Amino acid sequence: ALCSLLRRDASINFKAKGNSLVSVLACNLLMAAYEEDENWPEIFVKVYMEDSLGERIWVDSPHCKTFVENIQTAFGTKMPPKSILSHGEVGRGGGDLSAGNSPHPSVPEEEDSQSELLIAEDKMSPEQEAHLMPRYDDLAESVEEYVLDMLRDQLNRRQPMDNVSRNLLRLLTATCGYKEIRQMAVQRLEMWLQNPKLTRPAQDLLMSVCMNCNTHSSEDVEVVSNLIKIRLKPKVLLNHYMLCV
């Protein structure tokens, strides 16, 4: 019942602010109920995926941080430390890709002002860290199958490149712990990085792909092969690329 509050019902015209508070309450109630349980239900991953691709009402809320990060343990993704991002932000701070002789305009101020950096969040408190543990060891295979099927469907949809959701890239960033996700993402990274509407989330995705590409599997060999083929002209993007690799 509480999970139903985490799903956006299009038939009900809630104001965003009110609905956000309801979602935050539901997340914290679920966290309190399941904090001692090592095996969480798969429905948590499903509502996380839905909100990540949708309005991100609660997955980006600092008040739901502990609940969200426990769900993300299902993906086994290594997120870049904040120290790396602080160097990466030097390139982003300029914002204007035209400084690197790019034909693309800079990212609009409205988008630039949004908090998009999934990997730039503050460190967890000791109390929060105490409640962070793997929650999906017993359901690892079924969760992975669900995540891969959903993201594969999203990526295979016929749609213009400009219509690719920024939220899709942010979800890919969080799920790069799966080698198949890295393999799917890297094939499109160069196009996304060159698209001014997607540049910032694509930069985060590039860093996540590089940090999680740590196996000798055929998938990761292909990922490395695709990474070294990426060609970027804007100096801002090139600097970020060199930082990642």
mmCIF file of C-alpha atoms in Angstrom:
data_model
loop_
_atom_site.group_PDB
_atom_site.id
_atom_site.type_symbol
_atom_site.label_atom_id
_atom_site.label_comp_id
_atom_site.label_asym_id
_atom_site.label_seq_id
_atom_site.Cartn_x
_atom_site.Cartn_y
_atom_site.Cartn_z
ATOM 1 C CA ALA A 1 0.000 0.000 0.000
ATOM 2 C CA LEU A 2 2.819 2.413 0.837
ATOM 3 C CA CYS A 3 4.542 1.599 -2.457
ATOM 4 C CA SER A 4 1.441 2.795 -4.290
ATOM 5 C CA LEU A 5 2.139 6.246 -2.827
ATOM 6 C CA LEU A 6 5.541 6.213 -4.539
ATOM 7 C CA ARG A 7 3.937 5.821 -7.944
ATOM 8 C CA ARG A 8 2.719 8.869 -9.808
ATOM 9 C CA ASP A 9 -0.956 8.431 -10.651
ATOM 10 C CA ALA A 10 -1.628 10.476 -13.782
ATOM 11 C CA SER A 11 -5.373 10.282 -13.179
ATOM 12 C CA ILE A 12 -5.035 12.211 -9.921
ATOM 13 C CA ASN A 13 -4.037 15.832 -10.280
ATOM 14 C CA PHE A 14 -1.947 16.294 -7.146
ATOM 15 C CA LYS A 15 0.144 19.392 -6.802
ATOM 16 C CA ALA A 16 3.789 18.381 -7.107
ATOM 17 C CA LYS A 17 4.740 19.767 -3.708
ATOM 18 C CA GLY A 18 2.026 17.930 -1.837
ATOM 19 C CA ASN A 19 2.663 14.688 -3.657
ATOM 20 C CA SER A 20 6.365 14.997 -2.879
ATOM 21 C CA LEU A 21 5.674 15.175 0.847
ATOM 22 C CA VAL A 22 3.478 12.090 0.671
ATOM 23 C CA SER A 23 6.230 10.209 -1.164
ATOM 24 C CA VAL A 24 8.879 11.300 1.343
ATOM 25 C CA LEU A 25 6.687 10.109 4.202
ATOM 26 C CA ALA A 26 6.125 6.753 2.491
ATOM 27 C CA CYS A 27 9.877 6.294 1.897
ATOM 28 C CA ASN A 28 10.749 6.984 5.501
ATOM 29 C CA LEU A 29 8.021 4.694 6.819
ATOM 30 C CA LEU A 30 9.266 1.899 4.564
ATOM 31 C CA MET A 31 12.864 2.538 5.629
ATOM 32 C CA ALA A 32 11.888 2.352 9.290
ATOM 33 C CA ALA A 33 9.966 -0.865 8.707
ATOM 34 C CA TYR A 34 12.684 -2.621 6.687
ATOM 35 C CA GLU A 35 15.921 -1.193 8.103
ATOM 36 C CA GLU A 36 16.732 -4.426 9.968
ATOM 37 C CA ASP A 37 15.684 -6.684 7.083
ATOM 38 C CA GLU A 38 18.509 -7.925 4.847
ATOM 39 C CA ASN A 39 16.153 -9.082 2.094
ATOM 40 C CA TRP A 40 14.032 -6.330 0.587
ATOM 41 C CA PRO A 41 11.102 -6.944 -1.796
ATOM 42 C CA GLU A 42 11.569 -6.449 -5.530
ATOM 43 C CA ILE A 43 8.710 -3.933 -5.627
ATOM 44 C CA PHE A 44 11.072 -1.321 -4.141
ATOM 45 C CA VAL A 45 13.329 -1.604 -7.196
ATOM 46 C CA LYS A 46 10.343 -1.346 -9.521
ATOM 47 C CA VAL A 47 8.986 1.862 -7.988
ATOM 48 C CA TYR A 48 12.542 3.247 -7.913
ATOM 49 C CA MET A 49 12.910 2.594 -11.645
ATOM 50 C CA GLU A 50 9.534 4.169 -12.391
ATOM 51 C CA ASP A 51 10.263 7.354 -10.452
ATOM 52 C CA SER A 52 13.811 7.539 -11.860
ATOM 53 C CA LEU A 53 12.458 7.554 -15.404
ATOM 54 C CA GLY A 54 9.535 9.789 -14.484
ATOM 55 C CA GLU A 55 9.417 12.929 -12.375
ATOM 56 C CA ARG A 56 12.049 11.821 -9.833
ATOM 57 C CA ILE A 57 9.786 13.053 -7.059
ATOM 58 C CA TRP A 58 11.474 11.068 -4.299
ATOM 59 C CA VAL A 59 14.606 9.419 -5.737
ATOM 60 C CA ASP A 60 16.365 12.817 -5.724
ATOM 61 C CA SER A 61 15.004 13.933 -2.367
ATOM 62 C CA PRO A 62 17.677 14.282 0.347
ATOM 63 C CA HIS A 63 15.041 13.148 2.844
ATOM 64 C CA CYS A 64 14.850 9.761 1.090
ATOM 65 C CA LYS A 65 18.609 9.339 0.657
ATOM 66 C CA THR A 66 19.037 6.337 2.961
ATOM 67 C CA PHE A 67 16.082 4.470 1.470
ATOM 68 C CA VAL A 68 17.219 5.183 -2.102
ATOM 69 C CA GLU A 69 20.837 4.167 -1.522
ATOM 70 C CA ASN A 70 19.748 0.887 0.037
ATOM 71 C CA ILE A 71 17.707 0.165 -3.089
ATOM 72 C CA GLN A 72 20.719 1.050 -5.248
ATOM 73 C CA THR A 73 22.768 -1.683 -3.561
ATOM 74 C CA ALA A 74 20.881 -4.026 -5.891
ATOM 75 C CA PHE A 75 22.862 -2.652 -8.842
ATOM 76 C CA GLY A 76 26.344 -2.954 -7.330
ATOM 77 C CA THR A 77 27.354 0.359 -8.896
ATOM 78 C CA LYS A 78 30.487 2.147 -7.707
ATOM 79 C CA MET A 79 29.771 5.855 -7.609
ATOM 80 C CA PRO A 80 32.649 8.329 -8.106
ATOM 81 C CA PRO A 81 33.907 10.039 -4.936
ATOM 82 C CA LYS A 82 33.116 13.695 -4.496
ATOM 83 C CA SER A 83 36.805 14.627 -4.788
ATOM 84 C CA ILE A 84 36.823 13.466 -8.415
ATOM 85 C CA LEU A 85 33.698 15.445 -9.173
ATOM 86 C CA SER A 86 35.156 18.623 -7.717
ATOM 87 C CA HIS A 87 37.821 18.484 -10.419
ATOM 88 C CA GLY A 88 35.253 17.567 -13.053
ATOM 89 C CA GLU A 89 33.128 20.517 -12.043
ATOM 90 C CA VAL A 90 35.871 22.897 -13.138
ATOM 91 C CA GLY A 91 35.051 21.947 -16.684
ATOM 92 C CA ARG A 92 31.337 22.057 -16.077
ATOM 93 C CA GLY A 93 31.434 25.325 -14.247
ATOM 94 C CA GLY A 94 32.232 27.130 -17.454
ATOM 95 C CA GLY A 95 29.073 25.672 -18.896
ATOM 96 C CA ASP A 96 29.797 27.171 -22.312
ATOM 97 C CA LEU A 97 30.933 24.405 -24.607
ATOM 98 C CA SER A 98 31.579 26.971 -27.303
ATOM 99 C CA ALA A 99 34.777 27.829 -25.464
ATOM 100 C CA GLY A 100 36.153 24.602 -26.872
ATOM 101 C CA ASN A 101 35.244 25.541 -30.450
ATOM 102 C CA SER A 102 32.076 23.502 -30.243
ATOM 103 C CA PRO A 103 29.216 24.271 -32.633
ATOM 104 C CA HIS A 104 26.772 23.567 -29.827
ATOM 105 C CA PRO A 105 25.342 26.254 -27.541
ATOM 106 C CA SER A 106 25.840 26.118 -23.807
ATOM 107 C CA VAL A 107 23.425 24.297 -21.539
ATOM 108 C CA PRO A 108 20.384 26.491 -20.796
ATOM 109 C CA GLU A 109 20.483 28.225 -17.416
ATOM 110 C CA GLU A 110 17.203 26.649 -16.353
ATOM 111 C CA GLU A 111 18.594 23.159 -16.872
ATOM 112 C CA ASP A 112 21.976 24.142 -15.480
ATOM 113 C CA SER A 113 20.372 25.234 -12.226
ATOM 114 C CA GLN A 114 18.794 21.846 -11.623
ATOM 115 C CA SER A 115 20.537 19.495 -9.250
ATOM 116 C CA GLU A 116 21.362 16.720 -11.669
ATOM 117 C CA LEU A 117 24.487 15.257 -10.191
ATOM 118 C CA LEU A 118 23.440 11.910 -8.849
ATOM 119 C CA ILE A 119 27.037 11.345 -7.802
ATOM 120 C CA ALA A 120 27.697 14.673 -6.107
ATOM 121 C CA GLU A 121 25.569 14.177 -3.053
ATOM 122 C CA ASP A 122 26.861 14.804 0.448
ATOM 123 C CA LYS A 123 28.386 11.952 2.381
ATOM 124 C CA MET A 124 26.105 9.900 4.563
ATOM 125 C CA SER A 125 26.120 10.374 8.305
ATOM 126 C CA PRO A 126 27.453 7.512 10.483
ATOM 127 C CA GLU A 127 23.870 6.688 11.449
ATOM 128 C CA GLN A 128 22.830 6.476 7.789
ATOM 129 C CA GLU A 129 25.868 4.359 6.914
ATOM 130 C CA ALA A 130 24.940 1.923 9.676
ATOM 131 C CA HIS A 131 21.671 1.229 7.857
ATOM 132 C CA LEU A 132 23.288 0.841 4.426
ATOM 133 C CA MET A 133 23.849 -2.787 3.444
ATOM 134 C CA PRO A 134 23.225 -5.153 0.506
ATOM 135 C CA ARG A 135 19.494 -5.776 0.374
ATOM 136 C CA TYR A 136 19.042 -7.900 -2.735
ATOM 137 C CA ASP A 137 21.529 -10.769 -2.566
ATOM 138 C CA ASP A 138 18.723 -13.343 -2.654
ATOM 139 C CA LEU A 139 16.899 -11.636 -5.541
ATOM 140 C CA ALA A 140 19.970 -10.549 -7.504
ATOM 141 C CA GLU A 141 19.134 -12.493 -10.672
ATOM 142 C CA SER A 142 15.480 -11.488 -10.922
ATOM 143 C CA VAL A 143 16.265 -7.830 -10.145
ATOM 144 C CA GLU A 144 19.008 -7.760 -12.778
ATOM 145 C CA GLU A 145 16.688 -9.313 -15.356
ATOM 146 C CA TYR A 146 13.983 -6.745 -14.597
ATOM 147 C CA VAL A 147 16.384 -3.782 -14.788
ATOM 148 C CA LEU A 148 18.003 -4.972 -18.018
ATOM 149 C CA ASP A 149 14.656 -5.634 -19.703
ATOM 150 C CA MET A 150 13.296 -2.205 -18.782
ATOM 151 C CA LEU A 151 16.391 -0.268 -19.863
ATOM 152 C CA ARG A 152 16.831 -2.316 -23.020
ATOM 153 C CA ASP A 153 13.244 -1.471 -23.936
ATOM 154 C CA GLN A 154 13.865 2.227 -23.255
ATOM 155 C CA LEU A 155 17.023 2.309 -25.380
ATOM 156 C CA ASN A 156 15.551 0.330 -28.274
ATOM 157 C CA ARG A 157 12.527 2.564 -28.721
ATOM 158 C CA ARG A 158 12.469 4.386 -32.018
ATOM 159 C CA GLN A 159 12.822 8.025 -31.115
ATOM 160 C CA PRO A 160 14.872 11.021 -32.264
ATOM 161 C CA MET A 161 18.108 11.549 -30.363
ATOM 162 C CA ASP A 162 16.816 14.871 -29.002
ATOM 163 C CA ASN A 163 13.920 13.037 -27.362
ATOM 164 C CA VAL A 164 16.136 10.801 -25.241
ATOM 165 C CA SER A 165 15.292 11.494 -21.620
ATOM 166 C CA ARG A 166 17.905 13.065 -19.379
ATOM 167 C CA ASN A 167 16.409 10.936 -16.617
ATOM 168 C CA LEU A 168 17.176 7.811 -18.636
ATOM 169 C CA LEU A 169 20.860 8.749 -18.644
ATOM 170 C CA ARG A 170 20.750 9.386 -14.918
ATOM 171 C CA LEU A 171 19.219 5.960 -14.337
ATOM 172 C CA LEU A 172 21.872 4.355 -16.541
ATOM 173 C CA THR A 173 24.490 6.111 -14.400
ATOM 174 C CA ALA A 174 23.063 4.479 -11.275
ATOM 175 C CA THR A 175 22.874 1.006 -12.842
ATOM 176 C CA CYS A 176 26.349 0.814 -14.411
ATOM 177 C CA GLY A 177 27.190 -1.939 -11.955
ATOM 178 C CA TYR A 178 25.699 -4.282 -14.554
ATOM 179 C CA LYS A 179 28.125 -5.040 -17.381
ATOM 180 C CA GLU A 180 25.280 -5.236 -19.897
ATOM 181 C CA ILE A 181 24.237 -1.684 -18.979
ATOM 182 C CA ARG A 182 27.798 -0.441 -19.528
ATOM 183 C CA GLN A 183 27.838 -2.202 -22.874
ATOM 184 C CA MET A 184 24.545 -0.641 -23.983
ATOM 185 C CA ALA A 185 25.415 2.839 -22.713
ATOM 186 C CA VAL A 186 28.897 3.143 -24.202
ATOM 187 C CA GLN A 187 27.578 2.541 -27.722
ATOM 188 C CA ARG A 188 25.586 5.782 -27.505
ATOM 189 C CA LEU A 189 27.809 7.871 -25.242
ATOM 190 C CA GLU A 190 29.538 9.882 -27.955
ATOM 191 C CA MET A 191 26.207 11.023 -29.425
ATOM 192 C CA TRP A 192 24.858 11.924 -26.001
ATOM 193 C CA LEU A 193 27.997 13.849 -25.050
ATOM 194 C CA GLN A 194 27.763 15.888 -28.254
ATOM 195 C CA ASN A 195 24.099 16.720 -27.619
ATOM 196 C CA PRO A 196 23.958 19.994 -25.601
ATOM 197 C CA LYS A 197 20.659 18.938 -24.002
ATOM 198 C CA LEU A 198 22.235 15.772 -22.623
ATOM 199 C CA THR A 199 25.849 16.802 -22.029
ATOM 200 C CA ARG A 200 25.801 17.014 -18.238
ATOM 201 C CA PRO A 201 24.035 13.707 -17.478
ATOM 202 C CA ALA A 202 26.143 12.107 -20.236
ATOM 203 C CA GLN A 203 29.318 13.263 -18.467
ATOM 204 C CA ASP A 204 28.146 11.588 -15.267
ATOM 205 C CA LEU A 205 27.320 8.443 -17.227
ATOM 206 C CA LEU A 206 30.773 8.395 -18.823
ATOM 207 C CA MET A 207 32.418 8.579 -15.408
ATOM 208 C CA SER A 208 30.189 5.831 -14.028
ATOM 209 C CA VAL A 209 30.915 3.563 -17.010
ATOM 210 C CA CYS A 210 34.666 4.034 -16.573
ATOM 211 C CA MET A 211 34.635 3.437 -12.823
ATOM 212 C CA ASN A 212 32.586 0.253 -13.096
ATOM 213 C CA CYS A 213 34.378 -1.235 -16.093
ATOM 214 C CA ASN A 214 36.543 -3.521 -13.960
ATOM 215 C CA THR A 215 36.122 -7.067 -15.257
ATOM 216 C CA HIS A 216 37.769 -9.101 -18.011
ATOM 217 C CA SER A 217 34.434 -10.125 -19.493
ATOM 218 C CA SER A 218 33.768 -9.842 -23.215
ATOM 219 C CA GLU A 219 31.257 -7.087 -22.448
ATOM 220 C CA ASP A 220 33.829 -4.918 -20.678
ATOM 221 C CA VAL A 221 36.425 -5.591 -23.367
ATOM 222 C CA GLU A 222 33.891 -4.197 -25.829
ATOM 223 C CA VAL A 223 33.230 -1.250 -23.498
ATOM 224 C CA VAL A 224 36.936 -0.347 -23.426
ATOM 225 C CA SER A 225 37.116 -0.719 -27.196
ATOM 226 C CA ASN A 226 34.222 1.709 -27.627
ATOM 227 C CA LEU A 227 35.624 4.157 -25.075
ATOM 228 C CA ILE A 228 38.902 4.571 -26.939
ATOM 229 C CA LYS A 229 36.994 5.233 -30.172
ATOM 230 C CA ILE A 230 35.164 8.233 -28.714
ATOM 231 C CA ARG A 231 36.203 11.493 -30.382
ATOM 232 C CA LEU A 232 35.394 14.771 -28.668
ATOM 233 C CA LYS A 233 36.365 18.226 -29.937
ATOM 234 C CA PRO A 234 35.130 20.641 -27.238
ATOM 235 C CA LYS A 235 37.911 21.165 -24.704
ATOM 236 C CA VAL A 236 35.472 20.918 -21.789
ATOM 237 C CA LEU A 237 34.311 17.473 -22.885
ATOM 238 C CA LEU A 238 37.819 16.333 -23.757
ATOM 239 C CA ASN A 239 39.109 17.290 -20.302
ATOM 240 C CA HIS A 240 36.261 15.392 -18.653
ATOM 241 C CA TYR A 241 36.940 12.375 -20.868
ATOM 242 C CA MET A 242 40.615 12.357 -19.865
ATOM 243 C CA LEU A 243 39.630 12.652 -16.203
ATOM 244 C CA CYS A 244 37.365 9.618 -16.515
ATOM 245 C CA VAL A 245 39.731 7.310 -18.381
#
